[in-house]
mmCIF file of N, CA and C in Angstrom:
data_model
loop_
_atom_site.group_PDB
_atom_site.id
_atom_site.type_symbol
_atom_site.label_atom_id
_atom_site.label_comp_id
_atom_site.label_asym_id
_atom_site.label_seq_id
_atom_site.Cartn_x
_atom_site.Cartn_y
_atom_site.Cartn_z
ATOM 1 N N MET A 1297 0.915 -1.186 -0.043
ATOM 2 C CA MET A 1297 0.050 -0.100 -0.140
ATOM 3 C C MET A 1297 0.716 1.338 0.264
ATOM 4 N N ARG A 1298 2.128 1.137 0.671
ATOM 5 C CA ARG A 1298 2.804 2.262 0.863
ATOM 6 C C ARG A 1298 3.359 2.577 -0.684
ATOM 7 N N ARG A 1299 3.897 1.691 -1.416
ATOM 8 C CA ARG A 1299 4.142 1.756 -2.851
ATOM 9 C C ARG A 1299 3.380 2.405 -3.640
ATOM 10 N N ARG A 1300 1.908 1.967 -3.383
ATOM 11 C CA ARG A 1300 0.745 2.536 -4.174
ATOM 12 C C ARG A 1300 0.549 4.092 -3.840
ATOM 13 N N GLY A 1301 0.484 4.318 -2.688
ATOM 14 C CA GLY A 1301 0.208 5.548 -2.009
ATOM 15 C C GLY A 1301 1.411 6.671 -2.739
ATOM 16 N N ARG A 1302 2.866 6.258 -2.539
ATOM 17 C CA ARG A 1302 3.657 7.049 -2.899
ATOM 18 C C ARG A 1302 3.585 7.394 -4.866
ATOM 19 N N ARG A 1303 2.966 6.146 -5.322
ATOM 20 C CA ARG A 1303 2.873 6.492 -6.706
ATOM 21 C C ARG A 1303 1.617 7.447 -7.128
ATOM 22 N N ARG A 1304 0.602 7.341 -6.089
ATOM 23 C CA ARG A 1304 -0.539 8.036 -6.480
ATOM 24 C C ARG A 1304 -0.576 9.297 -5.535
ATOM 25 N N ALA A 1305 0.370 9.599 -4.843
ATOM 26 C CA ALA A 1305 0.288 11.042 -4.104
ATOM 27 C C ALA A 1305 0.295 12.179 -4.734
ATOM 28 N N PRO A 1306 1.065 12.346 -5.978
ATOM 29 C CA PRO A 1306 1.190 13.455 -6.539
ATOM 30 C C PRO A 1306 -0.078 13.917 -7.251
ATOM 31 N N GLU A 1307 -1.006 13.009 -7.474
ATOM 32 C CA GLU A 1307 -2.390 13.312 -8.092
ATOM 33 C C GLU A 1307 -3.128 14.083 -6.951
ATOM 34 N N SER A 1308 -2.854 13.902 -5.749
ATOM 35 C CA SER A 1308 -3.956 14.448 -4.594
ATOM 36 C C SER A 1308 -3.592 15.907 -4.747
ATOM 37 N N GLY A 1309 -2.699 16.833 -5.272
ATOM 38 C CA GLY A 1309 -2.419 18.184 -5.240
ATOM 39 C C GLY A 1309 -2.103 18.572 -3.785
ATOM 40 N N ALA A 1310 -1.786 17.529 -2.937
ATOM 41 C CA ALA A 1310 -1.679 18.208 -1.623
ATOM 42 C C ALA A 1310 -0.019 17.241 -1.004
ATOM 43 N N PRO A 1311 0.357 17.807 -0.090
ATOM 44 C CA PRO A 1311 1.681 17.623 0.477
ATOM 45 C C PRO A 1311 1.420 16.157 0.930
ATOM 46 N N VAL A 1312 1.978 15.303 0.761
ATOM 47 C CA VAL A 1312 1.866 13.948 1.203
ATOM 48 C C VAL A 1312 3.234 13.667 1.810
ATOM 49 N N HIS A 1313 3.076 13.109 3.377
ATOM 50 C CA HIS A 1313 4.814 12.230 3.955
ATOM 51 C C HIS A 1313 4.305 11.102 4.155
ATOM 52 N N HIS A 1314 4.864 10.052 3.802
ATOM 53 C CA HIS A 1314 4.697 8.773 3.889
ATOM 54 C C HIS A 1314 5.963 8.481 5.423
ATOM 55 N N LEU A 1315 5.231 7.547 6.296
ATOM 56 C CA LEU A 1315 6.387 7.469 7.272
ATOM 57 C C LEU A 1315 5.731 5.980 7.824
ATOM 58 N N ALA A 1316 6.804 5.299 8.045
ATOM 59 C CA ALA A 1316 6.396 3.877 8.562
ATOM 60 C C ALA A 1316 6.615 4.016 9.849
ATOM 61 N N ALA A 1317 5.568 3.409 10.772
ATOM 62 C CA ALA A 1317 5.868 3.330 12.275
ATOM 63 C C ALA A 1317 4.536 2.414 12.580
ATOM 64 N N ALA A 1318 5.210 1.796 13.914
ATOM 65 C CA ALA A 1318 4.132 0.816 14.342
ATOM 66 C C ALA A 1318 3.021 1.485 15.134
ATOM 67 N N GLY A 1319 1.989 1.408 15.021
ATOM 68 C CA GLY A 1319 0.673 1.665 15.673
ATOM 69 C C GLY A 1319 0.675 2.059 17.374
ATOM 70 N N GLU A 1320 1.446 0.960 17.942
ATOM 71 C CA GLU A 1320 1.741 0.977 19.109
ATOM 72 C C GLU A 1320 2.515 2.179 19.387
ATOM 73 N N HIS A 1321 3.414 2.521 18.753
ATOM 74 C CA HIS A 1321 4.314 3.644 19.081
ATOM 75 C C HIS A 1321 4.420 4.702 18.045
ATOM 76 N N LEU A 1322 3.776 5.689 17.973
ATOM 77 C CA LEU A 1322 3.392 6.560 17.134
ATOM 78 C C LEU A 1322 4.509 7.597 17.135
ATOM 79 N N PRO A 1323 5.404 7.988 16.443
ATOM 80 C CA PRO A 1323 6.332 9.302 16.353
ATOM 81 C C PRO A 1323 5.801 10.643 16.677
ATOM 82 N N PHE A 1324 4.753 10.815 16.945
ATOM 83 C CA PHE A 1324 4.284 12.153 16.826
ATOM 84 C C PHE A 1324 4.050 12.877 18.423
ATOM 85 N N ARG A 1325 3.938 14.083 18.857
ATOM 86 C CA ARG A 1325 3.771 14.640 20.013
ATOM 87 C C ARG A 1325 2.102 14.553 20.237
ATOM 88 N N ASP A 1326 1.834 14.642 21.524
ATOM 89 C CA ASP A 1326 0.249 14.499 22.122
ATOM 90 C C ASP A 1326 -0.070 15.537 21.656
ATOM 91 N N GLY A 1327 -1.155 15.180 21.122
ATOM 92 C CA GLY A 1327 -2.327 16.265 20.681
ATOM 93 C C GLY A 1327 -1.957 16.884 19.029
ATOM 94 N N ALA A 1328 -1.322 16.210 18.470
ATOM 95 C CA ALA A 1328 -0.487 16.747 17.134
ATOM 96 C C ALA A 1328 -1.465 16.777 16.356
ATOM 97 N N PHE A 1329 -2.710 16.073 16.364
ATOM 98 C CA PHE A 1329 -3.634 15.913 15.126
ATOM 99 C C PHE A 1329 -5.021 16.251 15.564
ATOM 100 N N ASP A 1330 -5.971 16.844 14.659
ATOM 101 C CA ASP A 1330 -7.138 16.958 14.581
ATOM 102 C C ASP A 1330 -8.005 15.561 14.634
ATOM 103 N N THR A 1331 -7.566 15.105 13.442
ATOM 104 C CA THR A 1331 -8.133 14.039 12.648
ATOM 105 C C THR A 1331 -7.073 12.910 12.591
ATOM 106 N N VAL A 1332 -7.401 11.540 12.881
ATOM 107 C CA VAL A 1332 -6.828 10.243 12.513
ATOM 108 C C VAL A 1332 -7.892 9.570 12.068
ATOM 109 N N VAL A 1333 -7.308 8.872 10.695
ATOM 110 C CA VAL A 1333 -8.025 7.689 10.111
ATOM 111 C C VAL A 1333 -7.572 6.630 9.901
ATOM 112 N N ALA A 1334 -8.409 5.381 10.286
ATOM 113 C CA ALA A 1334 -7.790 4.104 10.322
ATOM 114 C C ALA A 1334 -8.655 3.370 9.439
ATOM 115 N N THR A 1335 -7.932 2.814 8.351
ATOM 116 C CA THR A 1335 -8.825 2.128 7.284
ATOM 117 C C THR A 1335 -8.366 0.787 7.190
ATOM 118 N N LEU A 1336 -8.842 -0.216 7.896
ATOM 119 C CA LEU A 1336 -8.712 -1.684 7.558
ATOM 120 C C LEU A 1336 -7.044 -2.050 8.022
ATOM 121 N N VAL A 1337 -6.912 -1.247 9.126
ATOM 122 C CA VAL A 1337 -5.473 -1.316 10.075
ATOM 123 C C VAL A 1337 -5.876 -1.998 11.189
ATOM 124 N N LEU A 1338 -6.708 -1.697 11.983
ATOM 125 C CA LEU A 1338 -6.688 -2.446 13.338
ATOM 126 C C LEU A 1338 -6.810 -3.885 13.661
ATOM 127 N N CYS A 1339 -7.018 -4.472 12.379
ATOM 128 C CA CYS A 1339 -7.029 -5.616 12.288
ATOM 129 C C CYS A 1339 -5.522 -6.132 12.290
ATOM 130 N N SER A 1340 -4.600 -5.665 12.055
ATOM 131 C CA SER A 1340 -3.378 -6.171 11.785
ATOM 132 C C SER A 1340 -2.394 -5.753 12.878
ATOM 133 N N VAL A 1341 -2.632 -4.732 13.450
ATOM 134 C CA VAL A 1341 -1.595 -4.095 14.354
ATOM 135 C C VAL A 1341 -1.297 -5.335 15.564
ATOM 136 N N ARG A 1342 -0.287 -5.326 16.120
ATOM 137 C CA ARG A 1342 -0.016 -6.187 17.065
ATOM 138 C C ARG A 1342 -0.774 -6.321 18.430
ATOM 139 N N ASP A 1343 -1.200 -4.977 18.776
ATOM 140 C CA ASP A 1343 -1.861 -4.685 20.058
ATOM 141 C C ASP A 1343 -2.924 -3.599 19.820
ATOM 142 N N PRO A 1344 -4.013 -3.973 19.319
ATOM 143 C CA PRO A 1344 -5.031 -3.080 18.876
ATOM 144 C C PRO A 1344 -5.376 -2.061 20.279
ATOM 145 N N GLY A 1345 -5.427 -2.607 21.474
ATOM 146 C CA GLY A 1345 -5.670 -1.671 22.562
ATOM 147 C C GLY A 1345 -4.597 -0.373 22.597
ATOM 148 N N ALA A 1346 -3.531 -1.163 22.662
ATOM 149 C CA ALA A 1346 -2.346 -0.035 22.643
ATOM 150 C C ALA A 1346 -2.416 0.979 21.280
ATOM 151 N N THR A 1347 -2.685 0.434 20.277
ATOM 152 C CA THR A 1347 -2.693 1.222 19.382
ATOM 153 C C THR A 1347 -3.745 2.306 19.381
ATOM 154 N N ALA A 1348 -5.014 1.748 19.712
ATOM 155 C CA ALA A 1348 -5.904 2.912 20.140
ATOM 156 C C ALA A 1348 -5.810 3.959 21.224
ATOM 157 N N THR A 1349 -5.167 3.572 22.200
ATOM 158 C CA THR A 1349 -4.434 4.476 23.173
ATOM 159 C C THR A 1349 -3.579 5.266 22.699
ATOM 160 N N GLU A 1350 -2.714 4.821 21.829
ATOM 161 C CA GLU A 1350 -1.760 5.873 21.222
ATOM 162 C C GLU A 1350 -2.369 6.816 20.265
ATOM 163 N N VAL A 1351 -3.571 6.388 19.501
ATOM 164 C CA VAL A 1351 -4.282 7.243 18.651
ATOM 165 C C VAL A 1351 -4.936 8.311 19.455
ATOM 166 N N ARG A 1352 -5.391 8.193 20.683
ATOM 167 C CA ARG A 1352 -5.940 8.853 21.501
ATOM 168 C C ARG A 1352 -5.028 9.981 22.022
ATOM 169 N N ARG A 1353 -3.929 9.477 22.252
ATOM 170 C CA ARG A 1353 -2.525 10.609 22.748
ATOM 171 C C ARG A 1353 -2.621 11.117 21.664
ATOM 172 N N VAL A 1354 -2.276 11.059 20.390
ATOM 173 C CA VAL A 1354 -2.012 12.032 19.493
ATOM 174 C C VAL A 1354 -2.885 13.024 19.062
ATOM 175 N N LEU A 1355 -4.266 12.449 19.093
ATOM 176 C CA LEU A 1355 -5.489 13.556 18.916
ATOM 177 C C LEU A 1355 -5.537 14.553 19.864
ATOM 178 N N ALA A 1356 -5.931 16.064 19.321
ATOM 179 C CA ALA A 1356 -5.992 16.954 19.881
ATOM 180 C C ALA A 1356 -7.274 17.089 20.677
ATOM 181 N N PRO A 1357 -7.439 17.701 21.717
ATOM 182 C CA PRO A 1357 -8.625 17.679 22.672
ATOM 183 C C PRO A 1357 -9.924 17.876 21.340
ATOM 184 N N GLY A 1358 -10.991 17.418 21.581
ATOM 185 C CA GLY A 1358 -11.974 17.717 20.550
ATOM 186 C C GLY A 1358 -11.857 16.729 19.238
ATOM 187 N N GLY A 1359 -10.668 16.183 19.146
ATOM 188 C CA GLY A 1359 -10.259 15.337 18.056
ATOM 189 C C GLY A 1359 -11.154 14.007 17.624
ATOM 190 N N ARG A 1360 -10.970 13.516 16.309
ATOM 191 C CA ARG A 1360 -11.695 12.391 16.211
ATOM 192 C C ARG A 1360 -11.032 11.393 15.366
ATOM 193 N N LEU A 1361 -11.560 10.499 15.226
ATOM 194 C CA LEU A 1361 -10.706 9.100 14.771
ATOM 195 C C LEU A 1361 -11.917 8.509 13.761
ATOM 196 N N LEU A 1362 -11.654 8.499 12.197
ATOM 197 C CA LEU A 1362 -12.497 8.079 11.369
ATOM 198 C C LEU A 1362 -11.865 6.808 11.118
ATOM 199 N N VAL A 1363 -13.108 5.957 11.171
ATOM 200 C CA VAL A 1363 -12.710 4.439 11.283
ATOM 201 C C VAL A 1363 -13.580 3.756 10.153
ATOM 202 N N LEU A 1364 -12.632 2.809 9.326
ATOM 203 C CA LEU A 1364 -13.483 1.908 8.518
ATOM 204 C C LEU A 1364 -12.765 0.571 8.642
ATOM 205 N N GLU A 1365 -13.365 -0.080 9.400
ATOM 206 C CA GLU A 1365 -12.341 -1.621 9.861
ATOM 207 C C GLU A 1365 -13.641 -2.931 9.861
ATOM 208 N N HIS A 1366 -13.149 -3.849 9.525
ATOM 209 C CA HIS A 1366 -13.674 -5.166 9.709
ATOM 210 C C HIS A 1366 -13.669 -5.536 11.107
ATOM 211 N N VAL A 1367 -14.443 -6.275 11.509
ATOM 212 C CA VAL A 1367 -14.378 -6.735 13.002
ATOM 213 C C VAL A 1367 -14.901 -7.961 13.335
ATOM 214 N N ARG A 1368 -15.183 -8.416 14.569
ATOM 215 C CA ARG A 1368 -15.539 -9.659 14.954
ATOM 216 C C ARG A 1368 -17.204 -9.781 14.640
ATOM 217 N N ALA A 1369 -17.419 -10.860 14.191
ATOM 218 C CA ALA A 1369 -19.008 -10.862 13.899
ATOM 219 C C ALA A 1369 -20.167 -10.731 15.281
ATOM 220 N N PRO A 1370 -21.201 -10.309 15.016
ATOM 221 C CA PRO A 1370 -22.048 -10.533 15.982
ATOM 222 C C PRO A 1370 -22.587 -11.762 16.101
ATOM 223 N N SER A 1371 -22.771 -12.270 14.993
ATOM 224 C CA SER A 1371 -23.175 -13.961 14.977
ATOM 225 C C SER A 1371 -22.350 -15.023 15.835
ATOM 226 N N PRO A 1372 -22.776 -15.574 16.752
ATOM 227 C CA PRO A 1372 -22.004 -16.418 17.456
ATOM 228 C C PRO A 1372 -21.106 -17.602 16.450
ATOM 229 N N ARG A 1373 -21.824 -17.788 15.576
ATOM 230 C CA ARG A 1373 -21.431 -18.926 14.695
ATOM 231 C C ARG A 1373 -20.499 -18.546 13.782
ATOM 232 N N LEU A 1374 -20.488 -17.285 13.106
ATOM 233 C CA LEU A 1374 -19.563 -16.542 12.336
ATOM 234 C C LEU A 1374 -18.273 -16.353 13.252
ATOM 235 N N ALA A 1375 -18.619 -15.648 14.444
ATOM 236 C CA ALA A 1375 -17.498 -15.473 15.329
ATOM 237 C C ALA A 1375 -16.754 -16.719 15.623
ATOM 238 N N ALA A 1376 -17.274 -17.663 15.973
ATOM 239 C CA ALA A 1376 -16.497 -19.098 16.046
ATOM 240 C C ALA A 1376 -15.450 -19.145 14.824
ATOM 241 N N TRP A 1377 -16.209 -19.235 13.624
ATOM 242 C CA TRP A 1377 -15.113 -19.513 12.556
ATOM 243 C C TRP A 1377 -14.087 -18.547 12.729
ATOM 244 N N GLN A 1378 -14.414 -17.473 12.940
ATOM 245 C CA GLN A 1378 -13.471 -16.101 12.870
ATOM 246 C C GLN A 1378 -12.053 -16.550 13.623
ATOM 247 N N ASP A 1379 -12.713 -17.141 14.926
ATOM 248 C CA ASP A 1379 -11.509 -17.199 15.831
ATOM 249 C C ASP A 1379 -10.667 -18.917 15.517
ATOM 250 N N ARG A 1380 -11.454 -19.948 14.917
ATOM 251 C CA ARG A 1380 -10.628 -20.759 14.272
ATOM 252 C C ARG A 1380 -10.005 -20.622 13.206
ATOM 253 N N LEU A 1381 -10.151 -19.585 12.499
ATOM 254 C CA LEU A 1381 -9.354 -19.370 11.210
ATOM 255 C C LEU A 1381 -8.167 -18.071 11.353
ATOM 256 N N ALA A 1382 -8.548 -17.549 12.447
ATOM 257 C CA ALA A 1382 -7.699 -16.212 12.989
ATOM 258 C C ALA A 1382 -6.197 -16.589 12.455
ATOM 259 N N ARG A 1383 -5.701 -17.667 12.943
ATOM 260 C CA ARG A 1383 -4.273 -17.816 12.646
ATOM 261 C C ARG A 1383 -3.904 -18.155 11.170
ATOM 262 N N PRO A 1384 -4.434 -19.306 10.708
ATOM 263 C CA PRO A 1384 -3.957 -19.313 9.207
ATOM 264 C C PRO A 1384 -4.454 -17.945 8.266
ATOM 265 N N TRP A 1385 -5.575 -17.342 8.511
ATOM 266 C CA TRP A 1385 -5.976 -16.175 7.880
ATOM 267 C C TRP A 1385 -4.917 -15.020 8.154
ATOM 268 N N ALA A 1386 -4.355 -14.858 9.183
ATOM 269 C CA ALA A 1386 -3.350 -13.811 9.390
ATOM 270 C C ALA A 1386 -1.889 -14.223 8.578
ATOM 271 N N ALA A 1387 -1.624 -15.557 8.610
ATOM 272 C CA ALA A 1387 -0.654 -16.082 7.940
ATOM 273 C C ALA A 1387 -0.674 -15.706 6.264
ATOM 274 N N VAL A 1388 -1.807 -15.559 5.639
ATOM 275 C CA VAL A 1388 -2.046 -15.224 4.404
ATOM 276 C C VAL A 1388 -2.556 -14.036 3.835
ATOM 277 N N ALA A 1389 -2.862 -13.208 4.977
ATOM 278 C CA ALA A 1389 -3.500 -11.789 4.931
ATOM 279 C C ALA A 1389 -2.788 -10.755 5.635
ATOM 280 N N GLY A 1390 -1.137 -10.945 5.542
ATOM 281 C CA GLY A 1390 -0.621 -9.767 6.239
ATOM 282 C C GLY A 1390 -0.786 -9.538 7.627
ATOM 283 N N GLY A 1391 -1.416 -10.280 8.418
ATOM 284 C CA GLY A 1391 -1.177 -10.181 9.876
ATOM 285 C C GLY A 1391 -2.597 -10.027 10.019
ATOM 286 N N CYS A 1392 -3.823 -9.537 9.295
ATOM 287 C CA CYS A 1392 -5.177 -9.426 9.698
ATOM 288 C C CYS A 1392 -5.791 -10.544 10.203
ATOM 289 N N ARG A 1393 -6.111 -10.066 11.517
ATOM 290 C CA ARG A 1393 -7.089 -11.030 12.589
ATOM 291 C C ARG A 1393 -8.427 -10.764 12.570
ATOM 292 N N PRO A 1394 -9.210 -11.556 11.823
ATOM 293 C CA PRO A 1394 -10.570 -11.317 11.494
ATOM 294 C C PRO A 1394 -11.650 -11.259 12.835
ATOM 295 N N ASN A 1395 -10.978 -11.776 14.084
ATOM 296 C CA ASN A 1395 -11.873 -11.695 15.095
ATOM 297 C C ASN A 1395 -11.829 -10.584 16.038
ATOM 298 N N ARG A 1396 -11.244 -9.857 15.700
ATOM 299 C CA ARG A 1396 -10.758 -8.547 16.843
ATOM 300 C C ARG A 1396 -12.508 -7.667 17.071
ATOM 301 N N ASP A 1397 -12.390 -7.325 18.161
ATOM 302 C CA ASP A 1397 -13.668 -6.744 18.550
ATOM 303 C C ASP A 1397 -12.842 -4.991 18.586
ATOM 304 N N THR A 1398 -13.025 -4.559 17.335
ATOM 305 C CA THR A 1398 -12.232 -3.100 17.344
ATOM 306 C C THR A 1398 -13.044 -2.116 17.989
ATOM 307 N N THR A 1399 -14.509 -2.043 17.967
ATOM 308 C CA THR A 1399 -15.226 -1.229 18.706
ATOM 309 C C THR A 1399 -15.023 -1.257 20.107
ATOM 310 N N ALA A 1400 -15.048 -2.786 20.771
ATOM 311 C CA ALA A 1400 -14.656 -2.692 22.568
ATOM 312 C C ALA A 1400 -12.890 -2.023 22.646
ATOM 313 N N SER A 1401 -12.239 -2.081 21.703
ATOM 314 C CA SER A 1401 -10.714 -1.626 21.942
ATOM 315 C C SER A 1401 -10.764 -0.291 21.725
ATOM 316 N N LEU A 1402 -11.438 0.641 21.057
ATOM 317 C CA LEU A 1402 -11.740 1.881 20.711
ATOM 318 C C LEU A 1402 -12.392 2.222 22.272
ATOM 319 N N GLN A 1403 -13.600 1.781 22.591
ATOM 320 C CA GLN A 1403 -13.975 2.168 23.859
ATOM 321 C C GLN A 1403 -13.204 2.109 25.211
ATOM 322 N N ALA A 1404 -12.389 0.875 25.065
ATOM 323 C CA ALA A 1404 -11.664 0.921 26.206
ATOM 324 C C ALA A 1404 -10.571 1.857 26.385
ATOM 325 N N ALA A 1405 -10.224 2.605 25.081
ATOM 326 C CA ALA A 1405 -9.014 3.404 24.973
ATOM 327 C C ALA A 1405 -9.563 4.979 25.246
ATOM 328 N N GLY A 1406 -10.999 4.995 25.511
ATOM 329 C CA GLY A 1406 -11.411 6.295 26.088
ATOM 330 C C GLY A 1406 -12.276 6.840 24.816
ATOM 331 N N PHE A 1407 -12.501 6.183 23.701
ATOM 332 C CA PHE A 1407 -13.244 7.247 22.575
ATOM 333 C C PHE A 1407 -14.905 6.862 22.860
ATOM 334 N N ASP A 1408 -15.599 7.708 22.573
ATOM 335 C CA ASP A 1408 -17.036 7.747 22.060
ATOM 336 C C ASP A 1408 -17.441 6.814 20.931
ATOM 337 N N VAL A 1409 -18.028 5.877 20.568
ATOM 338 C CA VAL A 1409 -18.137 5.420 19.552
ATOM 339 C C VAL A 1409 -19.665 5.195 18.960
ATOM 340 N N ALA A 1410 -20.285 6.196 19.645
ATOM 341 C CA ALA A 1410 -21.804 6.317 19.459
ATOM 342 C C ALA A 1410 -22.321 6.580 17.930
ATOM 343 N N ALA A 1411 -21.165 7.285 17.142
ATOM 344 C CA ALA A 1411 -21.167 7.383 15.831
ATOM 345 C C ALA A 1411 -20.579 6.357 14.708
ATOM 346 N N VAL A 1412 -20.166 5.562 15.553
ATOM 347 C CA VAL A 1412 -19.527 4.260 14.555
ATOM 348 C C VAL A 1412 -20.613 3.216 14.619
ATOM 349 N N ALA A 1413 -21.074 3.070 13.437
ATOM 350 C CA ALA A 1413 -21.928 1.883 12.935
ATOM 351 C C ALA A 1413 -21.659 0.752 12.150
ATOM 352 N N PRO A 1414 -22.172 -0.642 12.626
ATOM 353 C CA PRO A 1414 -21.906 -1.661 11.794
ATOM 354 C C PRO A 1414 -22.758 -1.818 10.299
ATOM 355 N N PHE A 1415 -21.935 -2.542 9.599
ATOM 356 C CA PHE A 1415 -22.481 -2.753 8.213
ATOM 357 C C PHE A 1415 -21.876 -3.738 7.896
ATOM 358 N N VAL A 1416 -22.332 -4.281 6.721
ATOM 359 C CA VAL A 1416 -21.710 -5.715 6.202
ATOM 360 C C VAL A 1416 -21.244 -5.364 4.609
ATOM 361 N N LEU A 1417 -19.942 -5.194 4.403
ATOM 362 C CA LEU A 1417 -19.416 -4.849 3.073
ATOM 363 C C LEU A 1417 -19.713 -6.034 1.892
ATOM 364 N N ARG A 1418 -20.197 -5.423 1.012
ATOM 365 C CA ARG A 1418 -20.736 -6.689 0.013
ATOM 366 C C ARG A 1418 -19.881 -6.167 -1.401
ATOM 367 N N PRO A 1419 -19.447 -7.053 -2.255
ATOM 368 C CA PRO A 1419 -19.304 -8.305 -1.871
ATOM 369 C C PRO A 1419 -18.022 -8.278 -1.118
ATOM 370 N N SER A 1420 -18.012 -9.452 -0.076
ATOM 371 C CA SER A 1420 -16.800 -9.924 0.750
ATOM 372 C C SER A 1420 -16.816 -11.045 1.159
ATOM 373 N N ILE A 1421 -15.618 -11.444 1.422
ATOM 374 C CA ILE A 1421 -15.676 -12.924 2.022
ATOM 375 C C ILE A 1421 -16.197 -12.977 3.421
ATOM 376 N N PRO A 1422 -17.083 -13.785 3.657
ATOM 377 C CA PRO A 1422 -17.764 -14.042 4.865
ATOM 378 C C PRO A 1422 -17.150 -13.686 6.123
ATOM 379 N N LEU A 1423 -16.155 -14.247 6.183
ATOM 380 C CA LEU A 1423 -15.040 -14.187 7.248
ATOM 381 C C LEU A 1423 -14.529 -12.637 7.819
ATOM 382 N N VAL A 1424 -14.815 -11.819 6.665
ATOM 383 C CA VAL A 1424 -14.094 -10.531 7.102
ATOM 384 C C VAL A 1424 -15.160 -9.535 6.477
ATOM 385 N N ALA A 1425 -16.571 -9.911 6.606
ATOM 386 C CA ALA A 1425 -17.445 -8.901 6.091
ATOM 387 C C ALA A 1425 -18.060 -7.986 7.203
ATOM 388 N N PRO A 1426 -18.191 -8.633 8.266
ATOM 389 C CA PRO A 1426 -18.765 -7.475 9.289
ATOM 390 C C PRO A 1426 -17.875 -6.273 9.458
ATOM 391 N N HIS A 1427 -18.261 -5.215 9.339
ATOM 392 C CA HIS A 1427 -17.583 -3.842 9.380
ATOM 393 C C HIS A 1427 -18.210 -2.940 10.193
ATOM 394 N N VAL A 1428 -17.307 -1.982 10.678
ATOM 395 C CA VAL A 1428 -17.822 -0.612 11.321
ATOM 396 C C VAL A 1428 -17.412 0.334 10.655
ATOM 397 N N GLN A 1429 -18.060 1.403 10.486
ATOM 398 C CA GLN A 1429 -17.477 2.731 9.917
ATOM 399 C C GLN A 1429 -18.204 4.147 10.789
ATOM 400 N N GLY A 1430 -17.171 5.104 10.644
ATOM 401 C CA GLY A 1430 -17.848 6.367 11.452
ATOM 402 C C GLY A 1430 -16.792 7.258 11.929
ATOM 403 N N ALA A 1431 -17.055 7.971 13.125
ATOM 404 C CA ALA A 1431 -16.243 9.007 13.420
ATOM 405 C C ALA A 1431 -16.440 8.670 15.202
ATOM 406 N N ALA A 1432 -14.994 8.256 15.776
ATOM 407 C CA ALA A 1432 -14.969 8.064 16.921
ATOM 408 C C ALA A 1432 -14.404 9.157 17.720
ATOM 409 N N ARG A 1433 -15.223 9.857 18.526
ATOM 410 C CA ARG A 1433 -14.614 10.997 19.318
ATOM 411 C C ARG A 1433 -13.932 10.878 20.819
ATOM 412 N N LEU A 1434 -13.386 11.787 20.936
ATOM 413 C CA LEU A 1434 -12.741 11.699 22.600
ATOM 414 C C LEU A 1434 -13.601 11.719 23.528
ATOM 415 N N ALA A 1435 -13.920 10.738 24.313
ATOM 416 C CA ALA A 1435 -14.980 10.785 25.524
ATOM 417 C C ALA A 1435 -14.324 11.754 26.570
#
């Protein structure tokens, strides 16, 4: 994705700075950003709770986190399959864990997730079809 981003950045007309960093240790000062965007990333970081806490740290007061993430299924049957297949899926899908309860991780880190809503992305592989999208605000 970074390669694709570098190639397409000039099309945006905006200054773009690419930086590789672990979500659990963001190299930015406290309150540096008004908005953080997380798109299909919280499934693959090592520690989603620590990453959510780190995002909270770098957000300015009143900041928001825009999310579009796939999440643990509300259906017990699909959630059980997500648990069974989490390790092999991660091995072939860049570390993606389909069984993460991302909304709970955001809440535990101090985000208000009232404006984060579930939806099912179609077409999609059922294992990773449940998603959430919206704006989480600092609680």
